Coordinates of C-alpha atoms in Angstrom, one line a residue:
Chain A
M1 CA -31.3 -40.6 -17.1
I2 CA -29.7 -43.1 -14.8
M3 CA -27.9 -46.0 -16.4
M4 CA -29.0 -49.4 -14.8
S5 CA -25.6 -50.3 -13.3
D6 CA -25.5 -46.8 -11.7
E7 CA -28.8 -47.4 -10.0
L8 CA -28.7 -48.0 -6.1
L9 CA -32.1 -47.6 -5.0
R10 CA -35.5 -48.3 -7.0
I11 CA -38.6 -48.1 -5.0
E12 CA -41.8 -48.9 -7.1
E13 CA -45.0 -48.5 -6.0
L14 CA -44.8 -49.2 -2.6
S15 CA -47.6 -49.1 0.0
V16 CA -47.6 -49.5 3.6
R17 CA -50.6 -50.1 5.9
F18 CA -50.5 -50.7 9.6
A19 CA -53.1 -53.3 10.9
G20 CA -56.2 -51.7 12.5
S21 CA -55.7 -48.8 10.0
S22 CA -58.4 -48.2 7.1
R23 CA -55.7 -46.4 4.6
N24 CA -52.3 -46.8 3.6
A25 CA -49.5 -44.9 5.5
L26 CA -47.5 -44.7 2.2
E27 CA -49.7 -44.9 -0.9
K28 CA -47.5 -46.1 -4.0
I29 CA -44.5 -44.5 -3.5
S30 CA -41.8 -44.6 -6.3
L31 CA -38.6 -43.1 -5.9
Q32 CA -35.0 -43.8 -7.6
I33 CA -31.3 -42.9 -6.3
G34 CA -28.5 -43.6 -8.5
R35 CA -24.5 -44.0 -7.4
G36 CA -23.7 -40.8 -5.4
E37 CA -26.8 -38.9 -6.0
R38 CA -28.5 -36.9 -3.4
V39 CA -32.1 -36.7 -3.4
G40 CA -34.4 -34.9 -0.8
L41 CA -37.6 -35.7 0.6
I42 CA -39.5 -33.0 1.6
G43 CA -43.1 -33.3 3.7
E44 CA -44.5 -32.3 6.9
S45 CA -45.2 -34.2 10.0
G46 CA -47.2 -36.9 9.3
S47 CA -46.6 -37.1 5.7
G48 CA -44.9 -40.5 5.7
K49 CA -41.4 -39.3 5.2
S50 CA -39.7 -40.6 8.3
L51 CA -41.9 -43.8 7.5
T52 CA -40.3 -44.2 3.9
A53 CA -37.0 -44.3 5.6
L54 CA -37.6 -46.9 8.0
T55 CA -39.2 -49.3 5.3
I56 CA -35.8 -48.7 3.4
M57 CA -33.9 -49.7 6.4
G58 CA -36.3 -52.6 7.6
L59 CA -37.2 -51.5 10.6
L60 CA -40.6 -51.4 10.2
A61 CA -43.0 -53.1 12.9
D62 CA -44.6 -56.5 12.5
N63 CA -47.9 -54.9 12.3
A64 CA -47.0 -53.0 8.9
K65 CA -48.0 -54.6 5.9
C66 CA -45.8 -53.4 2.9
R67 CA -46.7 -54.0 -0.8
G68 CA -44.7 -52.9 -4.0
S69 CA -41.1 -53.2 -4.5
I70 CA -37.7 -51.6 -2.9
R71 CA -34.8 -53.0 -5.1
W72 CA -31.2 -52.2 -3.8
Q73 CA -28.5 -52.9 -6.1
G74 CA -30.8 -55.0 -8.1
R75 CA -31.9 -57.2 -5.2
E76 CA -35.3 -56.9 -3.5
L77 CA -35.4 -55.8 0.2
L78 CA -38.9 -56.6 0.8
G79 CA -39.0 -59.8 2.9
L80 CA -35.4 -59.7 3.3
R81 CA -34.6 -61.8 6.6
D82 CA -33.3 -59.8 9.4
A83 CA -29.9 -61.4 9.2
E84 CA -29.2 -60.1 5.7
Y85 CA -30.7 -56.9 6.5
S86 CA -28.5 -56.5 9.6
R87 CA -25.4 -56.9 7.4
L88 CA -26.7 -54.1 4.7
R89 CA -27.6 -51.9 7.5
G90 CA -24.4 -49.8 8.7
E91 CA -22.3 -51.1 5.5
E92 CA -24.2 -50.5 2.8
I93 CA -26.9 -48.2 4.1
S94 CA -26.7 -46.2 7.0
M95 CA -28.9 -43.7 8.5
V96 CA -28.5 -40.3 10.9
F97 CA -31.7 -39.5 12.9
Q98 CA -33.0 -36.2 14.1
E99 CA -32.2 -36.8 17.8
P100 CA -28.9 -37.5 18.7
M101 CA -29.4 -37.8 22.4
T102 CA -31.9 -40.8 21.7
A103 CA -29.8 -42.5 18.7
L104 CA -27.0 -42.7 21.1
D105 CA -26.6 -45.2 24.2
P106 CA -26.1 -42.8 27.3
T107 CA -24.4 -45.5 29.0
M108 CA -21.4 -46.0 26.6
R109 CA -18.5 -43.7 25.9
T110 CA -18.9 -42.5 22.3
G111 CA -15.6 -43.4 20.9
R112 CA -16.7 -47.2 21.6
Q113 CA -20.2 -46.8 20.1
V114 CA -18.1 -45.6 17.0
A115 CA -15.6 -48.4 17.4
E116 CA -18.5 -51.1 17.5
V117 CA -20.0 -49.8 14.0
L118 CA -16.6 -50.5 12.7
R119 CA -16.0 -53.9 14.4
L120 CA -19.6 -55.3 13.6
H121 CA -18.9 -54.9 9.7
E122 CA -15.3 -55.1 9.8
R123 CA -14.2 -57.4 12.3
A124 CA -11.6 -55.1 13.3
P125 CA -10.1 -55.9 17.0
V126 CA -10.8 -53.2 19.5
G127 CA -7.5 -51.9 19.6
K128 CA -7.0 -51.5 15.9
A129 CA -10.1 -49.5 15.7
R130 CA -9.3 -46.6 17.9
P131 CA -7.1 -44.6 15.2
R132 CA -9.5 -45.1 12.7
V133 CA -12.2 -43.7 15.4
L134 CA -10.2 -40.9 16.3
E135 CA -9.6 -40.1 12.4
M136 CA -13.1 -40.3 11.5
L137 CA -14.1 -37.9 14.6
A138 CA -11.6 -35.5 13.2
D139 CA -13.0 -35.5 9.8
V140 CA -16.5 -34.6 11.0
G141 CA -15.0 -31.4 12.5
I142 CA -14.4 -32.6 16.1
T143 CA -11.2 -30.7 17.5
D144 CA -10.3 -32.8 20.3
P145 CA -11.4 -36.3 19.0
Q146 CA -9.4 -37.9 22.1
R147 CA -11.7 -36.1 24.7
V148 CA -14.9 -36.8 22.8
A149 CA -14.1 -40.3 21.8
D150 CA -13.9 -40.6 26.0
S151 CA -16.7 -38.9 26.8
F152 CA -20.4 -40.1 27.4
P153 CA -23.0 -38.5 25.1
H154 CA -24.5 -36.3 28.0
Q155 CA -21.1 -34.6 28.2
L156 CA -21.4 -33.4 24.8
S157 CA -23.1 -30.7 23.0
G158 CA -25.9 -31.3 20.9
G159 CA -23.9 -30.3 17.6
Q160 CA -21.1 -32.7 18.7
R161 CA -23.7 -35.8 19.2
Q162 CA -24.7 -35.1 16.0
R163 CA -21.4 -35.1 14.6
V164 CA -20.4 -38.4 16.3
L165 CA -23.6 -39.6 14.7
I166 CA -22.2 -38.9 11.1
A167 CA -18.9 -40.4 12.1
M168 CA -20.8 -43.4 13.0
A169 CA -22.7 -43.6 9.9
L170 CA -19.9 -42.7 7.5
I171 CA -16.9 -44.8 8.9
N172 CA -18.1 -48.0 6.8
T173 CA -18.1 -45.7 3.7
P174 CA -21.9 -46.7 2.7
D175 CA -23.3 -46.4 -0.7
L176 CA -26.5 -44.6 0.7
L177 CA -26.6 -42.4 3.7
I178 CA -30.1 -41.7 4.7
C179 CA -30.7 -38.7 7.1
D180 CA -34.0 -38.1 9.0
E181 CA -34.4 -34.5 9.9
P182 CA -30.3 -34.6 11.0
T183 CA -30.1 -31.0 11.9
T184 CA -33.9 -29.9 13.2
A185 CA -32.9 -30.0 16.7
L186 CA -29.9 -27.7 16.5
D187 CA -29.2 -24.1 16.2
V188 CA -28.8 -22.4 13.1
T189 CA -25.0 -21.8 13.2
V190 CA -24.7 -25.2 14.3
Q191 CA -26.9 -26.3 11.7
A192 CA -24.9 -24.9 9.3
R193 CA -21.5 -26.5 10.3
V194 CA -23.1 -29.8 10.4
L195 CA -24.5 -29.6 6.8
E196 CA -21.2 -28.6 5.7
L197 CA -19.5 -31.4 7.4
L198 CA -22.1 -33.7 6.1
R199 CA -21.4 -32.4 2.5
S200 CA -17.4 -32.8 3.1
G201 CA -18.0 -36.2 4.6
L202 CA -20.4 -37.6 1.5
D203 CA -17.8 -36.4 -0.8
R204 CA -15.1 -38.6 0.8
A205 CA -17.3 -41.5 1.1
G206 CA -18.7 -41.0 -2.5
S207 CA -21.9 -42.2 -0.7
A208 CA -25.7 -41.2 -2.2
L209 CA -27.8 -39.3 0.0
L210 CA -31.5 -39.3 1.1
F211 CA -32.1 -36.5 3.0
I212 CA -35.6 -36.1 4.6
S213 CA -36.8 -32.8 6.1
H214 CA -39.8 -30.6 6.6
D215 CA -37.4 -27.6 5.9
L216 CA -37.1 -26.7 2.2
A217 CA -34.5 -24.4 2.5
V218 CA -32.3 -26.9 4.2
V219 CA -32.9 -29.4 1.6
S220 CA -32.4 -27.1 -1.2
Q221 CA -28.5 -26.6 0.1
M222 CA -28.0 -30.8 0.0
V223 CA -29.8 -32.3 -2.9
D224 CA -29.8 -32.4 -6.4
R225 CA -33.0 -33.7 -6.8
I226 CA -36.3 -33.3 -4.6
A227 CA -39.2 -35.6 -4.2
V228 CA -42.3 -33.9 -2.1
I229 CA -44.4 -36.0 -0.2
Y230 CA -47.9 -35.4 1.0
Q231 CA -50.3 -37.6 3.1
G232 CA -48.2 -40.7 2.0
R233 CA -48.1 -40.0 -1.7
I234 CA -45.4 -38.7 -3.7
V235 CA -47.0 -35.3 -5.2
E236 CA -44.2 -33.7 -7.5
A237 CA -40.5 -35.1 -8.0
G238 CA -37.6 -33.8 -10.2
T239 CA -34.3 -31.4 -10.2
R240 CA -33.9 -29.1 -7.6
S241 CA -34.5 -26.1 -10.1
Q242 CA -37.7 -28.1 -11.7
V243 CA -39.2 -28.4 -8.8
L244 CA -38.6 -25.2 -6.9
E245 CA -38.5 -22.7 -10.0
N246 CA -41.6 -24.2 -11.4
P247 CA -43.7 -26.4 -9.2
H248 CA -46.7 -27.8 -10.4
H249 CA -48.6 -28.8 -7.5
P250 CA -50.1 -26.6 -5.1
Y251 CA -48.8 -27.9 -2.1
T252 CA -44.9 -27.7 -3.3
A253 CA -45.8 -24.1 -4.2
G254 CA -47.1 -23.3 -0.6
L255 CA -43.6 -25.1 0.9
I256 CA -41.5 -23.0 -1.4
A257 CA -43.2 -19.8 -0.1
T258 CA -43.2 -20.9 3.6
A259 CA -39.7 -21.6 3.3
D260 CA -38.9 -18.8 1.7
L261 CA -39.0 -16.0 4.6
A262 CA -36.4 -13.4 3.2
N263 CA -38.6 -12.7 0.4
V264 CA -41.2 -11.4 2.4
A265 CA -41.3 -7.7 3.6
P266 CA -40.7 -7.3 7.4
G267 CA -43.7 -6.9 9.2
A268 CA -46.0 -8.1 6.3
R269 CA -48.3 -11.1 6.4
L270 CA -46.3 -14.3 6.1
P271 CA -47.7 -16.6 3.0
V272 CA -49.4 -19.6 4.6
L273 CA -50.1 -23.0 2.9
D274 CA -54.0 -22.7 2.8
D275 CA -53.3 -19.5 0.6
F276 CA -51.9 -22.1 -2.0
W277 CA -54.8 -24.9 -1.8
K278 CA -57.3 -21.8 -2.1
R279 CA -55.5 -20.1 -5.2
A280 CA -55.4 -23.9 -6.7
A281 CA -59.0 -24.4 -6.1
D282 CA -59.9 -21.2 -7.5
G283 CA -58.2 -21.4 -10.5
Q284 CA -59.9 -25.0 -11.2
R285 CA -63.6 -23.1 -10.8
Chain B
M1 CA -42.6 6.6 23.7
A2 CA -39.6 8.3 25.3
S3 CA -41.1 9.6 28.0
A4 CA -43.3 6.7 29.2
E5 CA -42.2 4.7 31.7
P6 CA -40.5 1.3 30.2
I7 CA -42.4 -1.7 31.0
Y8 CA -39.4 -3.6 31.7
R9 CA -36.2 -2.4 33.2
V10 CA -33.1 -4.8 33.5
Q11 CA -30.4 -3.4 35.3
D12 CA -26.7 -4.7 35.5
L13 CA -28.4 -8.2 35.8
V14 CA -25.9 -11.2 36.6
R15 CA -26.7 -14.8 36.9
V16 CA -24.2 -17.4 38.1
F17 CA -24.5 -21.0 38.4
S18 CA -22.1 -22.7 40.5
H19 CA -22.9 -26.1 40.6
G20 CA -20.5 -27.5 38.2
P21 CA -16.8 -27.6 38.5
Q22 CA -16.6 -24.2 37.5
P23 CA -18.7 -21.7 38.1
V24 CA -20.8 -20.6 34.6
I25 CA -21.7 -17.0 34.2
A26 CA -25.0 -17.4 32.3
V27 CA -26.0 -13.7 32.3
D28 CA -23.2 -11.1 32.6
H29 CA -23.9 -7.6 33.3
V30 CA -26.8 -7.1 31.4
S31 CA -28.7 -3.8 31.0
F32 CA -31.8 -2.8 28.6
E33 CA -35.6 -1.4 28.6
I34 CA -38.4 -2.4 26.8
P35 CA -41.0 0.2 25.9
A36 CA -44.4 -0.7 26.7
G37 CA -45.8 -2.2 23.1
Q38 CA -42.6 -3.0 21.9
R39 CA -41.7 -6.2 20.0
L40 CA -38.5 -7.4 21.2
G41 CA -36.2 -10.3 20.0
I42 CA -33.5 -11.9 21.6
V43 CA -31.6 -13.7 19.6
G44 CA -28.6 -16.1 20.4
E45 CA -27.4 -19.7 20.4
S46 CA -27.9 -22.3 23.1
G47 CA -26.0 -21.4 25.9
S48 CA -26.0 -17.4 25.2
G49 CA -27.9 -16.8 28.4
K50 CA -31.1 -15.8 26.7
S51 CA -33.4 -18.7 28.2
T52 CA -31.6 -17.8 31.7
L53 CA -32.6 -13.8 31.0
I54 CA -36.3 -14.4 30.4
R55 CA -36.7 -16.9 33.1
M56 CA -35.2 -14.1 35.5
M57 CA -37.6 -11.5 34.0
A58 CA -40.5 -13.7 34.3
G59 CA -39.7 -14.6 37.9
L60 CA -39.2 -17.9 37.6
R61 CA -35.5 -17.7 38.7
R62 CA -33.5 -15.5 41.0
P63 CA -30.8 -13.0 39.8
S64 CA -27.2 -13.2 41.3
S65 CA -27.4 -9.5 41.4
G66 CA -28.8 -6.4 39.6
D67 CA -32.3 -5.3 39.4
I68 CA -35.6 -6.5 37.2
V69 CA -38.3 -3.9 37.3
F70 CA -41.5 -4.6 35.7
A71 CA -44.3 -1.9 35.7
G72 CA -42.6 0.3 38.0
Q73 CA -41.8 -2.3 40.8
S74 CA -38.9 -4.3 41.4
I75 CA -39.7 -7.8 41.0
V76 CA -35.9 -9.0 42.8
G77 CA -36.0 -10.4 46.3
R78 CA -40.0 -10.9 46.7
R79 CA -42.0 -13.5 47.8
E80 CA -44.4 -15.7 45.6
S81 CA -47.3 -14.2 47.7
E82 CA -45.9 -10.9 46.8
L83 CA -45.7 -11.6 42.7
S84 CA -49.1 -11.9 41.6
W85 CA -49.1 -8.8 39.5
L86 CA -46.2 -10.4 37.5
R87 CA -47.8 -13.6 37.3
R88 CA -50.7 -12.0 35.9
G89 CA -48.7 -9.3 33.7
V90 CA -46.4 -11.9 32.2
Q91 CA -47.1 -15.0 30.5
L92 CA -44.8 -17.4 28.7
V93 CA -45.0 -19.7 25.4
F94 CA -42.4 -22.4 25.5
Q95 CA -40.7 -24.2 22.4
D96 CA -42.5 -27.4 22.7
P97 CA -46.1 -27.5 23.1
R98 CA -45.6 -31.4 23.5
S99 CA -44.1 -31.0 26.8
S100 CA -45.7 -27.9 28.2
L101 CA -49.0 -29.2 27.8
D102 CA -50.1 -31.9 30.3
P103 CA -51.6 -34.9 28.3
R104 CA -54.0 -35.9 30.9
M105 CA -55.7 -32.3 30.7
K106 CA -58.5 -31.5 28.6
V107 CA -57.7 -28.4 26.4
A108 CA -60.3 -26.4 28.2
D109 CA -58.7 -26.8 31.5
I110 CA -55.3 -26.1 30.1
I111 CA -56.3 -22.9 29.0
A112 CA -58.1 -22.1 32.1
E113 CA -55.4 -23.2 34.1
P114 CA -53.8 -19.7 35.0
L115 CA -57.6 -18.5 35.6
R116 CA -57.8 -20.8 38.9
S117 CA -54.3 -19.6 40.4
R118 CA -54.1 -18.1 43.4
I119 CA -52.7 -15.0 41.5
W120 CA -56.5 -13.9 41.7
Q121 CA -57.0 -13.4 45.4
G122 CA -58.6 -10.3 45.9
T123 CA -59.2 -9.2 42.3
K124 CA -62.2 -10.2 40.0
R125 CA -61.3 -13.6 38.3
P126 CA -62.8 -14.0 34.6
D127 CA -65.4 -16.6 34.1
P128 CA -63.3 -19.7 32.7
F129 CA -66.2 -21.4 30.4
S130 CA -66.7 -18.0 28.2
R131 CA -63.1 -17.2 28.7
V132 CA -61.9 -20.4 27.3
N133 CA -64.3 -20.1 24.1
E134 CA -63.2 -16.5 23.8
L135 CA -59.8 -17.5 23.7
M136 CA -60.0 -20.7 21.5
A137 CA -61.8 -18.6 18.9
Q138 CA -58.9 -15.9 19.1
V139 CA -56.2 -18.2 18.4
G140 CA -58.1 -19.9 15.5
L141 CA -59.2 -23.3 17.4
D142 CA -62.6 -24.3 17.3
P143 CA -64.3 -23.9 20.9
G144 CA -65.9 -27.0 20.1
D145 CA -63.1 -29.0 20.6
R146 CA -62.6 -27.7 24.1
N147 CA -63.1 -31.1 25.6
R148 CA -60.6 -32.7 23.6
Y149 CA -57.1 -33.5 24.9
P150 CA -53.6 -32.5 23.5
H151 CA -52.6 -35.4 21.5
Q152 CA -55.7 -35.1 19.2
F153 CA -54.2 -31.8 18.0
S154 CA -51.4 -31.2 15.6
G155 CA -48.1 -29.5 16.6
G156 CA -49.0 -26.2 15.4
Q157 CA -52.7 -26.4 16.9
R158 CA -51.0 -27.3 20.1
Q159 CA -48.8 -24.6 20.2
R160 CA -52.3 -22.3 19.5
I161 CA -53.6 -24.2 22.8
A162 CA -50.1 -23.0 24.9
I163 CA -50.8 -19.5 23.2
A164 CA -54.3 -19.1 24.2
R165 CA -53.3 -20.4 28.0
A166 CA -50.8 -17.6 28.0
L167 CA -53.4 -15.2 27.0
A168 CA -55.9 -16.3 29.4
P169 CA -55.1 -14.0 32.2
N170 CA -55.1 -10.9 29.9
P171 CA -51.2 -10.4 30.5
R172 CA -49.3 -7.2 29.3
V173 CA -46.2 -9.2 28.4
L174 CA -46.0 -12.1 26.5
I175 CA -42.6 -13.9 26.2
A176 CA -42.4 -16.8 23.9
D177 CA -39.0 -18.8 24.2
E178 CA -37.9 -20.6 20.9
A179 CA -42.1 -20.8 20.4
V180 CA -42.2 -21.8 16.6
S181 CA -38.3 -23.5 16.4
A182 CA -40.2 -27.2 17.0
L183 CA -42.9 -26.8 14.5
D184 CA -42.7 -27.5 10.3
V185 CA -41.3 -24.7 8.6
S186 CA -44.7 -24.7 6.9
V187 CA -46.7 -24.3 9.9
R188 CA -44.2 -21.9 11.4
A189 CA -45.9 -18.7 9.3
Q190 CA -49.2 -19.5 10.7
V191 CA -48.3 -19.5 14.2
L192 CA -46.1 -16.3 13.3
N193 CA -48.8 -14.6 11.7
L194 CA -51.0 -15.4 15.0
F195 CA -48.3 -13.9 17.2
A196 CA -48.3 -10.9 15.0
D197 CA -52.1 -10.6 15.1
L198 CA -52.5 -10.9 18.6
V199 CA -49.8 -8.6 19.8
A200 CA -51.6 -5.8 17.7
D201 CA -54.9 -6.5 18.8
H202 CA -54.4 -6.7 22.4
G203 CA -51.6 -4.0 22.6
L204 CA -49.1 -6.7 24.1
T205 CA -45.9 -6.3 24.8
L206 CA -43.7 -9.2 23.1
V207 CA -40.5 -10.7 23.9
F208 CA -39.7 -13.1 21.6
V209 CA -36.8 -15.7 22.1
S210 CA -35.1 -17.5 19.0
H211 CA -31.6 -18.7 17.7
D212 CA -33.0 -17.7 14.1
L213 CA -32.7 -13.9 13.3
S214 CA -34.9 -14.4 10.2
V215 CA -37.8 -15.3 12.0
V216 CA -37.2 -12.5 14.8
R217 CA -37.2 -10.0 11.8
H218 CA -40.8 -11.0 11.0
V219 CA -42.5 -10.6 14.4
C220 CA -40.4 -7.7 16.2
D221 CA -39.2 -4.1 15.8
A222 CA -36.2 -4.3 17.9
V223 CA -33.7 -7.2 18.7
L224 CA -31.0 -7.8 21.0
V225 CA -28.2 -10.3 20.4
M226 CA -26.6 -12.3 22.9
Q227 CA -23.6 -14.3 22.8
A228 CA -22.1 -16.1 26.1
G229 CA -24.0 -14.0 28.8
H230 CA -23.5 -10.6 27.3
I231 CA -25.6 -8.4 24.6
V232 CA -23.0 -8.0 21.9
E233 CA -25.6 -5.9 19.4
A234 CA -28.9 -3.9 19.9
G235 CA -30.8 -1.9 17.6
P236 CA -33.9 -1.7 15.2
V237 CA -34.5 -4.9 13.8
D238 CA -34.4 -3.6 10.2
Q239 CA -30.8 -2.1 11.0
V240 CA -29.3 -5.1 12.7
Y241 CA -30.4 -7.5 9.7
S242 CA -29.8 -5.6 6.9
D243 CA -26.6 -3.5 8.5
P244 CA -25.0 -6.0 11.4
R245 CA -22.2 -4.2 13.0
E246 CA -20.9 -7.3 15.0
P247 CA -19.4 -10.1 13.3
Y248 CA -21.2 -12.4 15.4
T249 CA -24.5 -11.2 14.4
R250 CA -23.3 -11.4 10.7
Q251 CA -22.4 -15.0 11.4
L252 CA -25.8 -15.7 12.8
L253 CA -27.5 -14.3 9.9
A254 CA -25.1 -16.2 7.2
S255 CA -26.2 -19.3 9.1
V256 CA -29.9 -18.8 8.3
P257 CA -30.7 -21.4 5.6
R258 CA -31.6 -19.8 2.5
L259 CA -33.8 -21.3 -0.4
R260 CA -31.4 -22.2 -3.5
R261 CA -33.8 -22.7 -6.4
D262 CA -30.6 -23.0 -9.3

């Protein structure tokens, strides 16, 4: 159990519906994150996992209607004014997106982009920010921070760009970091390095983590608790070992089987989600 | 197998890109053969040269030097009009079906596109309407959806459309370039099973390019590991997977995320 004082985020019965749609895109989602806790949200494309992140960050378009509650350190976020939300974002809650090329400004040198996050929230003058930016870039495993800081995003590799984003997200030591598919666009070798850096960065900053992905193997490496989202609903949640060793929902069992390629004999047919839906339906009959 | 002529023979292949301040040797003196019917995986990171290599094999990019022999004839130095046997015989499936399918074309027209090409001059061209129905059924799509547009399909279904298009001209070789990398993990298994079935049913030769050795292990029987334009390790996929000789191959394997249940 999380003590009240240790609770950072409490989402209760959150529903989101877009204008013109007949069904809720999120349906009564509940999720808690304690201080320093690492929680995974796993689901497929279209399940509502990215929408959950955008709702927490207050980044939904005007045609989305929210019901329920998102409490951040005891304070209600739904209905918060934009100005107050901006102060929260980047300082208390920050986010790393999947596509580092679109998340970075292509016309600005990366060092300045990192410095801007720092200045916006700490009001540090430009000259003062530089040493801190270089230190932060080194912290996320960039071996030549001077050069990277003076480069434009297109001059960097995908892995370097994602490190820059992680540096930006952690530079203000946020209470919560939300990562939405942070390594999906990367090679496995680069992914392994970025995940390691993310872990050590979180350790240093003491931040809690909401890690969103379709890849259960990756999620299982990063978090202590897992929530499974399917068609806008959380169908299962618990500690990593509860969810992965003893899944209750057929969808969870299917996700586990498809994520565990190493357990399938080479050349054998790979298990697919449909197998588990069918098995569940047969069991009920 | 050993006595039969390989379907592909790649000899001392080099490709240098000299656009930037320094020339980049993307593919550096690479040689290998693919026996007909083999399922060959090519594994490596971004920048290892694997995409440049398969683009040269498909006749989409010219080598700087070296030779590529497909079905007994060299494809190097030929004009486009002399390559129709290659265009019919070798088809590609790309990583991201969102960018490889024209959003303004109906699915039936996308799949039938290789059948409308000039490559059929002087040969009997299959009837597009019945061929599209047949192909959609083969890849697990409903032929009743033939008049829909790509955005009306999920990511996995879009990749099935791309696979149906690749199969349309009845190729001998299917080259898949990171064909499951952009898909959800849960959808990846379905598409890998489809590749395995199609290769077996049609007796295809498969060249399957991926940065993920654990995926390659499931669809291939042999593998080449590429690093910085070189082949650093080659062999039966089981041996390379369970007993890799090169430190680089070991590093690739160690990077694959494994499900942690405890």
